[in-house]
Coordinates of C-alpha atoms and ligand atoms in Angstrom, one line a residue:
X1 CA 61.6 43.8 -57.4
X2 CA 59.0 46.0 -55.9
X3 CA 56.8 44.7 -53.0
X4 CA 53.6 46.3 -51.5
X5 CA 53.4 46.3 -47.8
X6 CA 50.0 46.5 -45.9
X7 CA 49.4 47.3 -42.3
X8 CA 46.0 45.5 -42.1
X9 CA 42.6 45.8 -40.4
X10 CA 42.3 49.6 -41.0
X11 CA 38.8 50.8 -42.0
X12 CA 38.0 52.0 -45.5
X13 CA 35.9 54.9 -46.2
X14 CA 35.3 57.5 -49.1
X15 CA 35.4 57.1 -52.8
X16 CA 37.5 56.0 -55.6
X17 CA 37.4 56.6 -59.2
X18 CA 37.7 53.5 -61.4
X19 CA 40.0 53.4 -64.4
X20 CA 39.3 52.4 -68.0
X21 CA 39.1 48.7 -68.6
X22 CA 42.3 46.7 -69.2
X23 CA 40.4 44.0 -71.3
X24 CA 38.6 46.5 -73.3
X25 CA 41.5 48.8 -74.3
X26 CA 43.8 46.0 -75.4
X27 CA 41.5 44.8 -78.4
X28 CA 40.7 48.3 -79.1
X29 CA 44.4 49.0 -79.6
X30 CA 44.7 46.1 -81.9
X31 CA 41.7 47.3 -83.9
X32 CA 43.3 50.7 -84.3
X33 CA 46.1 49.0 -86.4
X34 CA 43.4 48.5 -89.1
X35 CA 43.0 52.3 -89.6
X36 CA 45.3 54.1 -91.7
X37 CA 45.0 57.6 -90.0
X38 CA 45.1 58.7 -86.4
X39 CA 43.0 57.4 -83.7
X40 CA 42.7 59.0 -80.2
X41 CA 41.8 56.5 -77.4
X42 CA 40.9 58.1 -74.1
X43 CA 40.7 56.8 -70.6
X44 CA 43.5 54.3 -71.3
X45 CA 44.7 52.9 -68.0
X46 CA 48.5 53.3 -67.0
X47 CA 49.3 49.6 -66.9
X48 CA 52.2 47.4 -67.5
X49 CA 49.7 45.5 -70.1
X50 CA 48.8 48.7 -71.9
X51 CA 52.5 49.8 -72.2
X52 CA 53.3 46.3 -73.6
X53 CA 50.7 46.7 -76.2
X54 CA 52.1 50.3 -77.1
X55 CA 55.5 48.7 -77.4
X56 CA 54.1 45.8 -79.7
X57 CA 52.1 48.4 -81.7
X58 CA 55.5 50.4 -82.2
X59 CA 57.3 47.4 -83.4
X60 CA 54.5 46.8 -85.8
X61 CA 55.0 50.3 -87.2
X62 CA 52.3 52.3 -85.5
X63 CA 53.3 55.7 -84.2
X64 CA 51.9 55.9 -80.7
X65 CA 51.7 58.7 -78.1
X66 CA 50.6 58.1 -74.6
X67 CA 50.1 60.8 -72.2
X68 CA 47.7 61.2 -69.2
X69 CA 45.4 58.5 -70.1
X70 CA 45.3 59.6 -73.8
X71 CA 46.8 57.3 -76.4
X72 CA 47.1 58.5 -80.2
X73 CA 47.8 55.9 -82.7
X74 CA 48.9 56.7 -86.3
X75 CA 48.4 53.6 -88.3
X76 CA 49.7 55.2 -91.6
X77 CA 53.2 53.6 -91.2
X78 CA 52.1 50.2 -90.2
X79 CA 54.3 47.7 -92.1
X80 CA 55.5 45.0 -89.9
X81 CA 52.9 42.3 -89.1
X82 CA 54.6 40.4 -86.5
X83 CA 54.2 40.0 -82.8
X84 CA 57.7 38.8 -81.3
X85 CA 58.0 36.1 -78.6
X86 CA 59.5 38.6 -76.0
X87 CA 56.3 40.5 -75.9
X88 CA 53.7 37.7 -76.4
X89 CA 55.2 35.6 -73.6
X90 CA 54.7 38.6 -71.1
X91 CA 51.1 39.4 -72.3
X92 CA 48.9 36.8 -73.8
X93 CA 46.5 39.5 -75.2
X94 CA 49.2 40.3 -77.9
X95 CA 47.5 37.6 -79.8
X96 CA 44.9 40.1 -80.6
X97 CA 47.0 41.5 -83.4
X98 CA 46.5 38.3 -85.3
X99 CA 43.1 39.1 -86.8
X100 CA 43.6 42.8 -87.5
X101 CA 47.0 42.4 -89.1
X102 CA 45.9 39.4 -91.1
X103 CA 43.0 41.4 -92.4
X104 CA 45.2 44.3 -93.3
X105 CA 48.3 42.6 -94.7
X106 CA 47.1 39.1 -95.9
X107 CA 50.0 37.8 -93.7
X108 CA 50.8 37.8 -90.0
X109 CA 53.5 36.3 -87.9
X110 CA 52.5 35.9 -84.1
X111 CA 54.4 34.0 -81.4
X112 CA 52.4 31.2 -79.9
X113 CA 51.5 32.3 -76.3
X114 CA 53.5 30.1 -73.9
X115 CA 52.5 28.4 -70.7
X116 CA 50.4 30.6 -68.4
X117 CA 50.2 30.9 -64.6
X118 CA 47.0 28.9 -64.6
X119 CA 46.7 25.9 -66.8
X120 CA 46.9 25.6 -70.6
X121 CA 45.1 28.4 -72.2
X122 CA 44.9 27.2 -76.0
X123 CA 44.4 29.4 -78.9
X124 CA 42.7 26.7 -81.0
X125 CA 39.3 28.6 -81.4
X126 CA 41.1 31.6 -82.7
X127 CA 42.9 29.6 -85.4
X128 CA 39.9 27.3 -86.3
X129 CA 37.9 30.5 -86.7
X130 CA 40.5 32.1 -88.9
X131 CA 40.9 28.9 -91.1
X132 CA 37.1 29.2 -91.6
X133 CA 37.6 32.5 -93.1
X134 CA 40.1 31.0 -95.5
X135 CA 43.3 31.6 -93.9
X136 CA 46.2 29.1 -94.1
X137 CA 47.9 28.5 -90.8
X138 CA 51.3 27.2 -90.2
X139 CA 53.5 26.9 -87.1
X140 CA 57.1 27.7 -87.6
X141 CA 59.8 28.1 -85.0
X142 CA 57.1 28.8 -82.3
X143 CA 55.2 31.3 -84.4
X144 CA 51.8 31.0 -85.8
X145 CA 51.9 32.3 -89.5
X146 CA 48.5 33.1 -91.0
X147 CA 48.2 33.9 -94.7
X148 CA 45.2 34.8 -96.9
X149 CA 44.7 36.8 -100.1
X150 CA 41.3 38.2 -98.8
X151 CA 39.4 36.6 -96.1
X152 CA 36.0 35.2 -97.0
X153 CA 33.1 35.5 -94.7
X154 CA 31.9 32.1 -93.1
X155 CA 29.7 30.7 -90.3
X156 CA 31.8 30.0 -87.1
X157 CA 30.5 28.0 -84.1
X158 CA 32.6 28.3 -81.0
X159 CA 32.7 25.2 -78.6
X160 CA 33.0 27.8 -75.8
X161 CA 32.3 31.6 -76.1
X162 CA 35.9 32.6 -75.8
X163 CA 36.4 36.4 -75.3
X164 CA 39.7 36.5 -77.2
X165 CA 38.7 34.3 -80.2
X166 CA 35.4 36.3 -80.5
X167 CA 37.5 39.5 -80.6
X168 CA 40.1 38.2 -83.1
X169 CA 37.4 36.7 -85.4
X170 CA 35.3 39.9 -85.4
X171 CA 38.4 42.0 -86.4
X172 CA 39.4 39.6 -89.0
X173 CA 36.0 39.4 -90.5
X174 CA 35.3 43.1 -90.5
X175 CA 36.9 43.5 -93.9
X176 CA 36.3 39.9 -95.3
X177 CA 34.3 39.4 -98.6
X178 CA 30.7 38.8 -97.6
X179 CA 29.0 37.7 -94.2
X180 CA 30.4 36.2 -91.2
X181 CA 28.2 34.7 -88.5
X182 CA 29.7 33.9 -85.0
X183 CA 27.5 31.5 -83.1
X184 CA 28.1 31.0 -79.3
X185 CA 30.1 34.3 -79.3
X186 CA 31.4 36.0 -76.1
X187 CA 28.9 38.5 -74.6
X188 CA 31.2 40.5 -72.5
X189 CA 30.9 44.4 -72.3
X190 CA 34.4 44.5 -73.7
X191 CA 33.5 42.7 -76.9
X192 CA 30.5 45.0 -77.2
X193 CA 32.7 47.8 -77.1
X194 CA 35.0 46.4 -79.5
X195 CA 32.3 45.8 -82.0
X196 CA 30.8 49.3 -81.5
X197 CA 34.3 50.7 -82.1
X198 CA 34.8 48.7 -85.3
X199 CA 31.4 50.1 -86.4
X200 CA 32.6 53.7 -85.8
X201 CA 35.7 52.7 -88.0
X202 CA 33.2 51.8 -90.9
X203 CA 32.6 48.2 -90.2
X204 CA 29.0 46.6 -90.3
X205 CA 28.5 44.4 -87.2
X206 CA 25.3 43.5 -85.5
X207 CA 24.2 41.3 -82.8
X208 CA 27.1 42.2 -80.2
X209 CA 26.0 41.5 -76.7
X210 CA 24.1 38.5 -77.9
X211 CA 25.3 34.9 -78.6
X212 CA 25.3 35.5 -82.3
X213 CA 27.3 38.4 -84.0
X214 CA 26.9 39.1 -87.7
X215 CA 29.6 40.8 -89.7
X216 CA 29.0 42.1 -93.0
X217 CA 32.3 42.7 -94.5
X218 CA 33.4 46.2 -95.8
X219 CA 36.4 47.0 -98.1
X220 CA 38.3 49.0 -95.7
X221 CA 38.1 50.8 -92.2
X222 CA 39.0 54.2 -91.2
X223 CA 40.5 55.5 -87.9
X224 CA 38.2 56.5 -85.2
X225 CA 38.3 57.9 -81.7
X226 CA 37.0 56.0 -78.5
X227 CA 36.7 56.4 -74.8
X228 CA 37.3 53.2 -73.0
X229 CA 34.6 51.7 -70.8
X230 CA 35.2 51.4 -67.0
X231 CA 36.9 48.4 -65.6
X232 CA 34.3 46.1 -64.1
X233 CA 37.0 43.8 -62.5
X234 CA 38.9 46.8 -60.8
X235 CA 35.3 47.9 -59.6
X236 CA 34.6 44.6 -58.3
X237 CA 38.0 44.4 -56.6
X238 CA 37.2 47.6 -54.7
X239 CA 33.8 46.6 -53.8
X240 CA 35.0 43.3 -52.3
X241 CA 37.3 45.2 -50.2
X242 CA 34.5 47.7 -49.1
X243 CA 32.3 44.7 -48.1
X244 CA 35.0 43.7 -45.6
X245 CA 36.3 47.0 -44.3
X246 CA 33.8 50.0 -44.5
X247 CA 31.4 52.0 -46.6
X248 CA 32.9 53.3 -49.9
X249 CA 31.6 54.4 -53.1
X250 CA 33.3 53.6 -56.5
X251 CA 32.8 56.1 -59.2
X252 CA 32.8 56.3 -63.1
X253 CA 31.5 52.9 -63.4
X254 CA 28.7 51.1 -65.3
X255 CA 26.7 49.4 -62.4
X256 CA 25.0 47.1 -64.9
X257 CA 28.2 45.4 -65.9
X258 CA 28.5 44.5 -62.2
X259 CA 25.0 42.8 -61.7
X260 CA 26.3 39.4 -61.1
X261 CA 28.6 40.5 -58.4
X262 CA 26.1 43.1 -56.8
X263 CA 23.6 40.3 -56.4
X264 CA 26.1 38.0 -54.5
X265 CA 27.2 40.8 -52.3
X266 CA 23.6 41.5 -51.4
X267 CA 23.3 37.8 -50.4
X268 CA 26.2 38.2 -48.0
X269 CA 24.2 40.8 -46.1
X270 CA 26.0 44.0 -47.6
X271 CA 24.0 47.0 -48.4
X272 CA 24.3 48.3 -52.0
X273 CA 23.0 51.5 -53.7
X274 CA 23.7 52.6 -57.1
X275 CA 23.4 55.6 -59.3
X276 CA 23.9 55.8 -63.1
X277 CA 27.6 55.7 -62.6
X278 CA 28.5 54.9 -59.0
X279 CA 27.9 52.1 -56.5
X280 CA 28.3 52.5 -52.8
X281 CA 28.7 49.4 -50.6
X282 CA 28.2 49.2 -46.7
X283 CA 29.4 46.0 -45.1
X284 CA 27.2 43.5 -43.3
X285 CA 27.2 43.4 -39.4
X286 CA 28.1 39.7 -39.9
X287 CA 29.1 38.5 -43.4
X288 CA 27.0 35.5 -44.7
X289 CA 28.8 33.0 -46.6
X290 CA 27.8 32.7 -50.3
X291 CA 28.7 30.3 -52.9
X292 CA 29.6 31.4 -56.4
X293 CA 30.2 29.6 -59.8
X294 CA 32.0 31.6 -62.3
X295 CA 30.6 31.6 -66.0
X296 CA 30.9 33.7 -69.0
X297 CA 29.2 37.2 -68.9
X298 CA 26.5 37.9 -67.6
X299 CA 27.7 35.3 -65.0
X300 CA 30.1 35.8 -62.2
X301 CA 33.5 36.6 -63.7
X302 CA 36.4 34.2 -63.3
X303 CA 38.5 37.5 -62.8
X304 CA 36.8 38.1 -59.5
X305 CA 36.9 34.7 -58.4
X306 CA 40.1 35.1 -56.4
X307 CA 38.9 38.5 -54.7
X308 CA 35.5 36.6 -53.7
X309 CA 37.6 33.8 -52.0
X310 CA 39.6 36.3 -50.1
X311 CA 36.4 37.9 -49.0
X312 CA 34.7 34.7 -48.0
X313 CA 37.6 33.8 -45.5
X314 CA 36.0 36.1 -42.9
X315 CA 32.4 35.0 -43.7
X316 CA 30.2 33.2 -41.0
X317 CA 30.0 29.6 -42.2
X318 CA 31.4 27.8 -45.3
X319 CA 31.1 28.7 -49.0
X320 CA 32.0 26.9 -52.2
X321 CA 33.6 28.7 -55.0
X322 CA 33.6 26.9 -58.5
X323 CA 35.5 28.1 -61.5
X324 CA 34.0 26.7 -64.6
X325 CA 36.1 29.0 -67.0
X326 CA 39.6 28.1 -65.8
X327 CA 39.6 24.9 -63.8
X328 CA 42.9 25.4 -62.0
X329 CA 43.1 29.1 -61.3
X330 CA 43.7 28.7 -57.6
X331 CA 47.2 29.7 -57.0
X332 CA 46.2 32.4 -54.5
X333 CA 44.8 29.8 -52.0
X334 CA 48.2 28.5 -50.4
X335 CA 49.0 32.1 -50.0
X336 CA 45.7 33.1 -48.4
X337 CA 46.0 30.2 -46.1
X338 CA 49.5 31.6 -45.1
X339 CA 47.5 34.5 -43.8
X340 CA 45.5 32.0 -41.7
X341 CA 42.6 31.5 -44.1
X342 CA 41.0 27.9 -44.1
X343 CA 40.4 27.0 -47.7
X344 CA 40.7 23.6 -49.4
X345 CA 40.6 22.9 -53.2
X346 CA 39.1 19.8 -54.8
X347 CA 39.3 19.8 -58.7
X348 CA 37.8 23.2 -59.8
X349 CA 36.1 24.0 -56.5
X350 CA 37.5 26.0 -53.4
X351 CA 35.9 25.3 -50.0
X352 CA 36.2 28.3 -47.7
X353 CA 35.6 27.9 -44.0
X354 CA 35.2 31.5 -42.5
X355 CA 37.7 32.2 -39.7
X356 CA 37.6 35.0 -37.2
X357 CA 40.7 36.9 -38.6
X358 CA 43.7 36.7 -40.8
X359 CA 47.1 37.6 -39.7
X360 CA 49.7 39.4 -41.8
X361 CA 52.5 37.4 -43.6
X362 CA 54.9 37.5 -46.5
X363 CA 53.0 36.3 -49.5
X364 CA 53.8 36.0 -53.2
X365 CA 51.5 37.0 -56.3
X366 CA 51.3 34.8 -59.1
X367 CA 48.9 36.4 -61.6
X368 CA 46.9 39.6 -61.8
X369 CA 43.8 38.7 -60.0
X370 CA 45.5 36.3 -57.4
X371 CA 47.6 39.5 -56.6
X372 CA 44.5 41.5 -55.9
X373 CA 43.1 38.8 -53.7
X374 CA 46.3 38.9 -51.6
X375 CA 46.0 42.6 -51.3
X376 CA 42.5 42.2 -50.0
X377 CA 43.9 39.5 -47.7
X378 CA 46.5 41.8 -46.4
X379 CA 43.9 44.7 -45.9
X380 CA 41.8 42.7 -43.6
X381 CA 44.7 40.8 -41.9
X382 CA 45.9 41.9 -38.4
X383 CA 49.5 43.1 -38.6
X384 CA 51.8 43.5 -41.6
X385 CA 51.6 41.7 -45.0
X386 CA 54.2 41.9 -47.6
X387 CA 53.0 41.1 -51.1
X388 CA 56.0 40.1 -53.4
X389 CA 56.2 40.0 -57.1
X390 CA 53.9 43.0 -57.5
X391 CA 54.8 43.2 -61.3
X392 CA 51.6 40.9 -61.7
X393 CA 49.3 43.6 -60.2
X394 CA 51.0 46.3 -62.3
X395 CA 49.8 44.5 -65.4
X396 CA 46.2 45.2 -64.5
X397 CA 45.6 47.6 -61.8
X398 CA 46.3 51.3 -62.0
X399 CA 47.9 53.0 -59.0
X400 CA 46.3 50.4 -56.6
X401 CA 48.2 51.3 -53.4
X402 CA 47.5 55.1 -54.1
X403 CA 43.7 54.2 -54.5
X404 CA 43.6 52.0 -51.4
X405 CA 45.6 54.7 -49.5
X406 CA 43.0 57.3 -50.6
X407 CA 40.4 55.2 -48.8
X408 CA 42.2 55.1 -45.7
X409 CA 44.3 52.0 -45.9
X410 CA 47.8 51.7 -44.8
X411 CA 49.5 50.4 -47.9
X412 CA 52.7 51.5 -49.7
X413 CA 55.3 50.2 -52.2
X414 CA 58.8 49.4 -51.4
X415 CA 61.5 49.1 -54.1
X416 CA 64.1 46.3 -53.5
Ligands
UD1_501 C1 39.9 37.0 -71.4 C2 40.3 38.0 -70.4 C3 40.6 37.3 -69.0 C4 39.6 36.5 -68.6 C5 39.0 35.6 -69.7 C6 37.7 34.9 -69.2 C7 41.4 39.8 -71.9 C8 42.7 40.3 -72.3 N1 41.6 38.6 -70.9 O1 41.0 36.0 -71.6 O2 41.0 38.4 -68.1 O3 40.1 35.8 -67.5 O4 38.6 36.4 -70.9 O5 36.7 35.8 -68.9 O6 40.3 40.1 -72.3 N2 39.9 28.5 -74.8 C9 40.0 27.4 -75.6 N3 40.7 27.8 -76.9 C10 40.8 28.9 -77.3 C11 40.5 30.1 -76.5 C12 39.9 29.8 -75.2 O7 39.9 26.2 -75.2 O8 41.2 29.0 -78.4 C13 39.3 28.3 -73.3 C14 40.2 28.8 -72.3 O9 41.2 28.0 -72.0 C15 39.3 29.0 -71.1 C16 38.0 29.6 -72.0 O10 38.1 29.2 -73.2 O11 38.9 28.0 -70.4 C17 37.9 31.1 -71.9 O12 38.9 31.6 -72.4 P1 38.9 33.2 -73.2 O13 37.4 33.6 -73.0 O14 39.5 32.9 -74.5 O15 39.9 34.1 -72.3 P2 40.9 35.0 -72.9 O16 40.3 35.8 -74.1 O17 42.2 34.6 -73.1

């Protein structure tokens, strides 16, 4: 198994280009299964998760070609509406094929996502939403089977603005008969892009970006091309590292997608300047502790909580980091404490007392964003840090060690 080795406490400088967003491209790829021609998706990050999704689409019958960030999907041969356990268990976002395949075939068989590195992550909102659209849902041998002759528009009120459930319902409702209204919908930029993409494919969706999305069903969709939006979580990960280690510029980003993070970074004393598609950060002379509470967009993303905690380990004073989206997403904390951090957890809040410095140690990643926080921990620690189980980071970060090396970090990968 590969590991990442970091000789820490080296300053960062220069600029880094941010890749296309993992959480935008995965639902877009699922949506492409609804078109019967060829779609070209550009700025597709080279990630384990995008490769898993390509494998899944190929099992379903799509003809995919991925080269240098460009993915073509030919949906004309799609004939197998099924997502097998072997793939769903490695990537929960495989569940995104549920809505599009049900809409296209009237039947779909998708393995129920299993346990997750952080707590139970149910799919009840997806299923209740599809039932409202008229689907009959059964569970057989660990697989969700959804059936429907033609879905019917309906009003759906989510208990919580789930990103995945919003995406699935929007895709399923795109070709339903009549109008679907989703209330308490997710407002994430990735959902806006999915809706815009579906509109390019011929659907009639409005209200994306607000809490109410309206979908006027159309008869069928056509294939369309799209360029994936920048990854705001990768961007935030680099900014957090820059806040600790030196002035850097992140390029090819949408600074507005980072508003909640930039406000908090300023609160810690960092200097931030933005252009239309770049953000430059200079560290504070002394980092002021700042509390965060994660929330749905436009709140502070749960996907940056772990990185923020790594940042706060070296702040002056103490900070509280509360995760309201995933209450037990704290597997990085014992590992950061192995590097000498002083963090305690009570329920869904981490209490971080700033220390003078961290010291390198072997640590283990447990999920994508926890891994990112350990890499930040290793970059700021004195001495050598070895991050094990890096397949987690490869799920969501493209060439992370090359990108940090380009900024001056001493970081490399070793194969076992
Ligand atoms: C997406 C992101 C993930 C991010 C998360 C929250 C992708 C591929 N993944 O995950 O990186 O951390 O949004 O921003 O885009 N819930 C239910 N029932 C459901 C669905 C969700 O109770 O049917 C709960 C979850 O347990 C969680 C909350 O709703 O507490 C938010 O989950 P959701 O927005 O659905 O996350 P994902 O779409 O899985």
